[in-house]
Coordinates of C-alpha atoms and ligand atoms in Angstrom, one line a residue:
X1 CA -3.7 7.2 21.3
X2 CA -7.3 6.3 20.4
X3 CA -10.0 7.7 18.2
X4 CA -11.3 9.7 21.1
X5 CA -8.4 12.0 21.0
X6 CA -9.0 15.5 19.5
X7 CA -8.5 15.7 15.7
X8 CA -5.9 18.5 16.2
X9 CA -3.6 16.3 18.3
X10 CA -1.0 15.9 15.5
X11 CA -1.1 19.5 14.4
X12 CA 2.1 20.5 16.0
X13 CA 4.0 17.7 14.2
X14 CA 5.5 17.8 10.8
X15 CA 3.6 15.5 8.6
X16 CA 6.1 13.8 6.3
X17 CA 4.8 13.5 2.8
X18 CA 5.2 10.3 0.8
X19 CA 5.9 10.3 -2.9
X20 CA 2.3 10.2 -4.1
X21 CA 1.2 13.0 -1.7
X22 CA -1.5 13.1 1.0
X23 CA -4.0 15.4 -0.6
X24 CA -7.7 14.6 -1.1
X25 CA -7.0 13.4 -4.7
X26 CA -4.6 10.7 -3.4
X27 CA -7.0 9.8 -0.6
X28 CA -9.8 9.2 -3.1
X29 CA -7.5 7.2 -5.3
X30 CA -6.6 5.1 -2.3
X31 CA -10.3 4.5 -1.7
X32 CA -10.9 3.3 -5.2
X33 CA -7.8 1.2 -5.1
X34 CA -8.9 -0.4 -1.8
X35 CA -12.4 -1.2 -3.2
X36 CA -10.9 -2.7 -6.4
X37 CA -8.4 -4.9 -4.5
X38 CA -10.4 -5.7 -1.4
X39 CA -11.3 -9.2 -2.6
X40 CA -7.7 -10.2 -2.8
X41 CA -6.9 -8.4 0.4
X42 CA -9.7 -10.2 2.3
X43 CA -8.6 -13.5 0.9
X44 CA -5.1 -12.8 2.2
X45 CA -6.4 -11.9 5.7
X46 CA -8.3 -15.2 5.7
X47 CA -5.1 -17.0 4.8
X48 CA -3.2 -15.1 7.5
X49 CA -5.9 -16.1 10.0
X50 CA -7.3 -12.7 11.1
X51 CA -9.9 -13.4 13.8
X52 CA -12.2 -11.6 16.2
X53 CA -10.4 -10.5 19.3
X54 CA -7.0 -10.3 17.7
X55 CA -4.5 -7.4 17.9
X56 CA -3.7 -6.3 14.3
X57 CA -1.2 -3.8 13.1
X58 CA -1.8 -1.9 9.9
X59 CA 1.6 -0.5 8.7
X60 CA 1.4 2.5 6.5
X61 CA -2.4 2.5 6.8
X62 CA -3.0 5.7 4.8
X63 CA -6.5 7.1 5.3
X64 CA -7.5 3.8 6.8
X65 CA -9.6 1.9 4.3
X66 CA -8.0 -1.4 5.2
X67 CA -7.9 -0.6 8.9
X68 CA -11.6 0.0 9.0
X69 CA -12.3 -3.4 7.4
X70 CA -9.9 -5.0 9.8
X71 CA -11.7 -3.3 12.7
X72 CA -14.9 -5.1 11.5
X73 CA -13.2 -8.4 11.5
X74 CA -11.4 -8.2 14.9
X75 CA -14.5 -6.6 16.5
X76 CA -14.7 -4.6 19.8
X77 CA -12.8 -7.4 21.7
X78 CA -9.8 -6.9 19.3
X79 CA -7.6 -3.9 18.4
X80 CA -6.4 -2.4 15.2
X81 CA -3.3 -0.3 15.6
X82 CA -3.0 1.8 12.5
X83 CA 0.4 3.6 11.9
X84 CA 1.3 6.1 9.3
X85 CA 3.7 9.0 8.9
X86 CA 1.0 11.3 7.5
X87 CA -1.1 13.2 10.1
X88 CA -3.5 14.2 7.3
X89 CA -4.3 10.5 6.5
X90 CA -4.6 9.7 10.2
X91 CA -7.1 12.5 10.7
X92 CA -9.3 10.9 8.0
X93 CA -9.1 7.6 9.7
X94 CA -10.0 9.3 13.0
X95 CA -13.1 10.9 11.4
X96 CA -14.2 7.6 10.0
X97 CA -13.6 5.7 13.2
X98 CA -15.5 8.3 15.3
X99 CA -18.4 8.3 12.8
X100 CA -18.7 4.5 13.1
X101 CA -18.0 4.4 16.8
X102 CA -15.0 2.1 16.3
X103 CA -13.3 2.7 19.6
X104 CA -10.9 -0.2 19.0
X105 CA -9.0 1.6 16.2
X106 CA -5.9 3.2 17.5
X107 CA -3.9 5.6 15.4
X108 CA -0.2 6.1 15.7
X109 CA 1.8 8.8 13.9
X110 CA 5.3 7.6 13.2
X111 CA 7.8 5.9 10.9
X112 CA 7.3 2.2 10.4
X113 CA 11.0 1.9 10.2
X114 CA 11.3 2.8 13.9
X115 CA 8.7 0.4 15.3
X116 CA 10.4 -0.2 18.7
X117 CA 10.3 3.5 19.5
X118 CA 6.9 4.2 17.9
X119 CA 5.1 1.3 19.7
X120 CA 7.2 0.8 22.9
X121 CA 4.6 -1.0 24.9
X122 CA 3.5 -3.6 22.3
X123 CA 6.5 -6.0 22.2
X124 CA 5.2 -9.5 21.5
X125 CA 1.5 -8.3 21.6
X126 CA 0.7 -8.3 17.9
X127 CA -1.2 -11.3 16.4
X128 CA -1.1 -10.2 12.8
X129 CA 0.8 -7.3 11.1
X130 CA -0.3 -6.2 7.6
X131 CA 1.4 -3.9 5.1
X132 CA 0.0 -3.2 1.6
X133 CA 1.9 -1.0 -0.9
X134 CA 4.2 0.4 1.8
X135 CA 7.5 -1.5 1.7
X136 CA 8.1 -0.4 -1.9
X137 CA 8.4 3.2 -0.6
X138 CA 10.9 2.5 2.2
X139 CA 14.6 3.0 2.3
X140 CA 15.1 0.8 5.4
X141 CA 12.9 -2.2 5.0
X142 CA 15.2 -4.4 7.1
X143 CA 14.4 -2.1 10.0
X144 CA 10.7 -2.7 9.6
X145 CA 11.2 -6.4 9.6
X146 CA 13.5 -6.3 12.6
X147 CA 10.8 -4.2 14.4
X148 CA 8.1 -6.7 13.5
X149 CA 10.2 -9.5 14.9
X150 CA 9.9 -7.7 18.3
X151 CA 6.2 -6.9 18.0
X152 CA 4.7 -10.1 16.6
X153 CA 4.1 -12.9 19.1
X154 CA 5.5 -16.3 18.5
X155 CA 3.1 -18.0 16.0
X156 CA 1.8 -14.6 14.9
X157 CA 1.9 -13.6 11.3
X158 CA 2.9 -10.8 8.9
X159 CA 0.9 -10.4 5.6
X160 CA 2.4 -8.2 2.9
X161 CA 1.1 -7.2 -0.5
X162 CA 3.7 -5.4 -2.6
X163 CA 5.6 -5.3 -5.9
X164 CA 8.3 -7.2 -7.7
X165 CA 9.1 -6.7 -11.4
X166 CA 6.8 -3.6 -11.5
X167 CA 8.2 -2.0 -14.6
X168 CA 8.1 -5.1 -16.7
X169 CA 4.7 -6.3 -15.6
X170 CA 2.8 -3.1 -16.0
X171 CA 2.3 -3.1 -19.8
X172 CA -0.1 -1.6 -22.2
X173 CA -1.3 -3.8 -25.0
X174 CA -0.6 -3.2 -27.9
X175 CA 2.8 -1.9 -26.6
X176 CA 3.4 1.8 -26.8
X177 CA 6.8 3.4 -26.3
X178 CA 5.3 6.6 -24.7
X179 CA 3.6 4.4 -22.0
X180 CA 6.7 2.3 -21.2
X181 CA 8.9 5.4 -20.9
X182 CA 6.6 6.9 -18.2
X183 CA 6.4 3.6 -16.3
X184 CA 10.2 3.5 -16.1
X185 CA 10.1 7.1 -14.8
X186 CA 7.6 6.2 -12.1
X187 CA 9.9 3.4 -10.8
X188 CA 12.9 5.7 -11.0
X189 CA 11.1 8.4 -9.0
X190 CA 10.3 5.9 -6.2
X191 CA 13.9 4.6 -6.2
X192 CA 15.3 8.2 -6.0
X193 CA 13.5 8.5 -2.6
X194 CA 14.9 5.3 -1.4
X195 CA 12.0 3.0 -2.5
X196 CA 12.3 -0.2 -4.4
X197 CA 9.7 -1.5 -7.0
X198 CA 11.4 -4.9 -6.7
X199 CA 11.1 -5.0 -2.9
X200 CA 9.2 -8.3 -2.8
X201 CA 12.4 -10.1 -4.2
X202 CA 14.1 -9.2 -0.9
X203 CA 11.4 -9.6 1.7
X204 CA 11.4 -13.4 2.1
X205 CA 15.1 -13.4 2.9
X206 CA 14.8 -10.5 5.4
X207 CA 11.9 -12.3 7.2
X208 CA 13.7 -15.6 7.3
X209 CA 16.8 -13.9 8.8
X210 CA 14.6 -12.2 11.4
X211 CA 13.1 -15.4 12.8
X212 CA 10.0 -15.9 10.6
X213 CA 9.0 -18.9 8.3
X214 CA 7.6 -18.2 4.9
X215 CA 4.1 -19.8 4.8
X216 CA 2.6 -18.3 1.6
X217 CA 4.0 -16.6 -1.5
X218 CA 1.8 -16.0 -4.5
X219 CA 0.9 -13.5 -7.1
X220 CA -2.3 -11.7 -8.1
X221 CA -2.1 -10.9 -11.8
X222 CA -5.0 -8.8 -13.3
X223 CA -5.9 -7.4 -16.6
X224 CA -7.9 -4.2 -17.0
X225 CA -9.9 -3.4 -20.2
X226 CA -11.3 -0.1 -21.3
X227 CA -14.9 0.5 -20.1
X228 CA -14.4 -1.6 -16.9
X229 CA -14.2 -0.2 -13.4
X230 CA -10.7 -1.6 -13.0
X231 CA -9.6 0.6 -15.9
X232 CA -10.1 3.5 -13.6
X233 CA -7.4 2.3 -11.2
X234 CA -4.4 3.0 -13.4
X235 CA -6.3 6.0 -14.8
X236 CA -6.6 7.6 -11.3
X237 CA -2.9 6.9 -10.8
X238 CA -1.9 8.8 -13.9
X239 CA -4.1 11.7 -13.0
X240 CA -2.7 12.2 -9.6
X241 CA 0.9 11.2 -10.2
X242 CA 2.0 12.3 -13.7
X243 CA 1.8 16.0 -13.0
X244 CA 4.1 15.4 -9.9
X245 CA 6.5 13.5 -12.2
X246 CA 6.7 16.5 -14.5
X247 CA 7.2 18.9 -11.5
X248 CA 10.0 16.7 -10.1
X249 CA 11.7 16.5 -13.6
X250 CA 11.4 12.7 -14.1
X251 CA 9.4 13.3 -17.3
X252 CA 8.8 16.3 -19.5
X253 CA 5.5 17.9 -20.2
X254 CA 5.8 16.5 -23.7
X255 CA 6.3 13.0 -22.3
X256 CA 3.1 13.4 -20.3
X257 CA 1.2 14.7 -23.4
X258 CA 2.5 11.7 -25.4
X259 CA 1.4 9.4 -22.6
X260 CA -2.0 10.9 -22.3
X261 CA -2.5 10.6 -26.1
X262 CA -1.7 6.9 -26.2
X263 CA -3.8 6.3 -23.0
X264 CA -6.7 8.1 -24.5
X265 CA -6.4 6.0 -27.7
X266 CA -6.3 2.8 -25.6
X267 CA -9.3 4.0 -23.6
X268 CA -11.3 4.3 -26.8
X269 CA -10.1 1.0 -28.2
X270 CA -12.1 -2.1 -27.1
X271 CA -9.2 -4.3 -28.4
X272 CA -6.7 -2.7 -26.0
X273 CA -5.9 -3.8 -22.5
X274 CA -3.4 -3.1 -19.7
X275 CA -1.6 -5.8 -17.7
X276 CA -1.6 -4.4 -14.2
X277 CA 1.5 -4.5 -12.1
X278 CA 1.8 -8.0 -10.6
X279 CA 0.9 -7.9 -6.9
X280 CA 2.9 -10.3 -4.7
X281 CA 1.4 -11.7 -1.5
X282 CA 3.6 -12.9 1.3
X283 CA 2.6 -14.4 4.6
X284 CA 5.3 -15.2 7.2
X285 CA 4.9 -16.8 10.6
X286 CA 7.0 -15.9 13.7
X287 CA 8.9 -18.9 14.8
X288 CA 8.1 -20.0 18.4
Ligands
SAM301 C1 0.3 3.7 -1.3 S1 -0.2 4.2 0.3 C2 -0.9 2.7 0.9 C3 -1.9 2.9 2.0 C4 -2.6 1.7 2.6 N1 -1.6 0.7 3.0 C5 -3.5 1.0 1.5 O1 -3.1 0.0 1.0 O2 -4.5 1.6 1.3 C6 1.4 4.2 1.2 C7 1.2 4.7 2.7 O3 2.4 4.5 3.4 C8 2.7 5.6 4.2 N2 4.2 5.6 4.5 C9 5.2 5.7 3.6 N3 6.4 5.6 4.2 C10 6.1 5.5 5.5 C11 6.9 5.4 6.7 N4 8.2 5.4 6.6 N5 6.3 5.3 7.9 C12 4.9 5.3 8.0 N6 4.1 5.4 6.9 C13 4.7 5.5 5.7 C14 2.2 6.8 3.4 O4 2.0 7.9 4.2 C15 1.0 6.2 2.8 O5 -0.1 6.4 3.6

């Protein structure tokens, strides 16, 4: 399935919706997020050894911000296979790829937890698989790892950026109770749908068991201050996600108001800062 296919190709399928939604507000938030984290992401791709001509898998690609960058790196002699469960996000990737004439970007609608069925002809063909902020939303991460063991060639790699210790690391300074309460509710809402904000604590073991070696494990820890561009990353998350948390009953409207008040105070206080959730980076290599 390539970018040449008509945009309506997935219209008869049920687009499953992930916890943060697939509307234009989330798409724009993902774009800002990609821009603000792209330096760390590119450094990780360098470390994983992404090269022109390679076949790269982008798991849970969303609207395709990373997939389009990967397409520039692998070039027309390579392939980017971008997989997501959201038809709406894949449509946006399609539009981007067509506009830029990136014929080497292939979109696949499906569940990354069923990779053998979703990508039946690709066993042992993938040089690098990449997953950013996807494992933390999954209820069957072991199945993804098992699927990758089949798809990634011996010597090929998997690069993951995801969370461990999310609730404790994401902290407003000075501390505010209204802030911490909402962060705990965010984590609880992901867990309620089978996700795990501590997922990175389990991934190295899963990959070792599936025939990979751990070749890199590091953290990226960042601080955002009011008035900086990075401040808008958490800000955009509150704007899109907090109303959903109220709707789903994880916080009350009063909790959201209290949160917004302390966030507004912090936004106007140059002495304030937020420690962003620690992002863990893992690179594993498929044993020969
Ligand atoms: C936070 S977004 C990250 C998007 C992209 N990786 C990035 O970093 O910009 C999570 C993405 O994972 C996708 N996703 C969640 N569960 C999935 C599943 N089981 N199979 C395929 N995609 C999934 C969502 O649709 C969404 O696009």
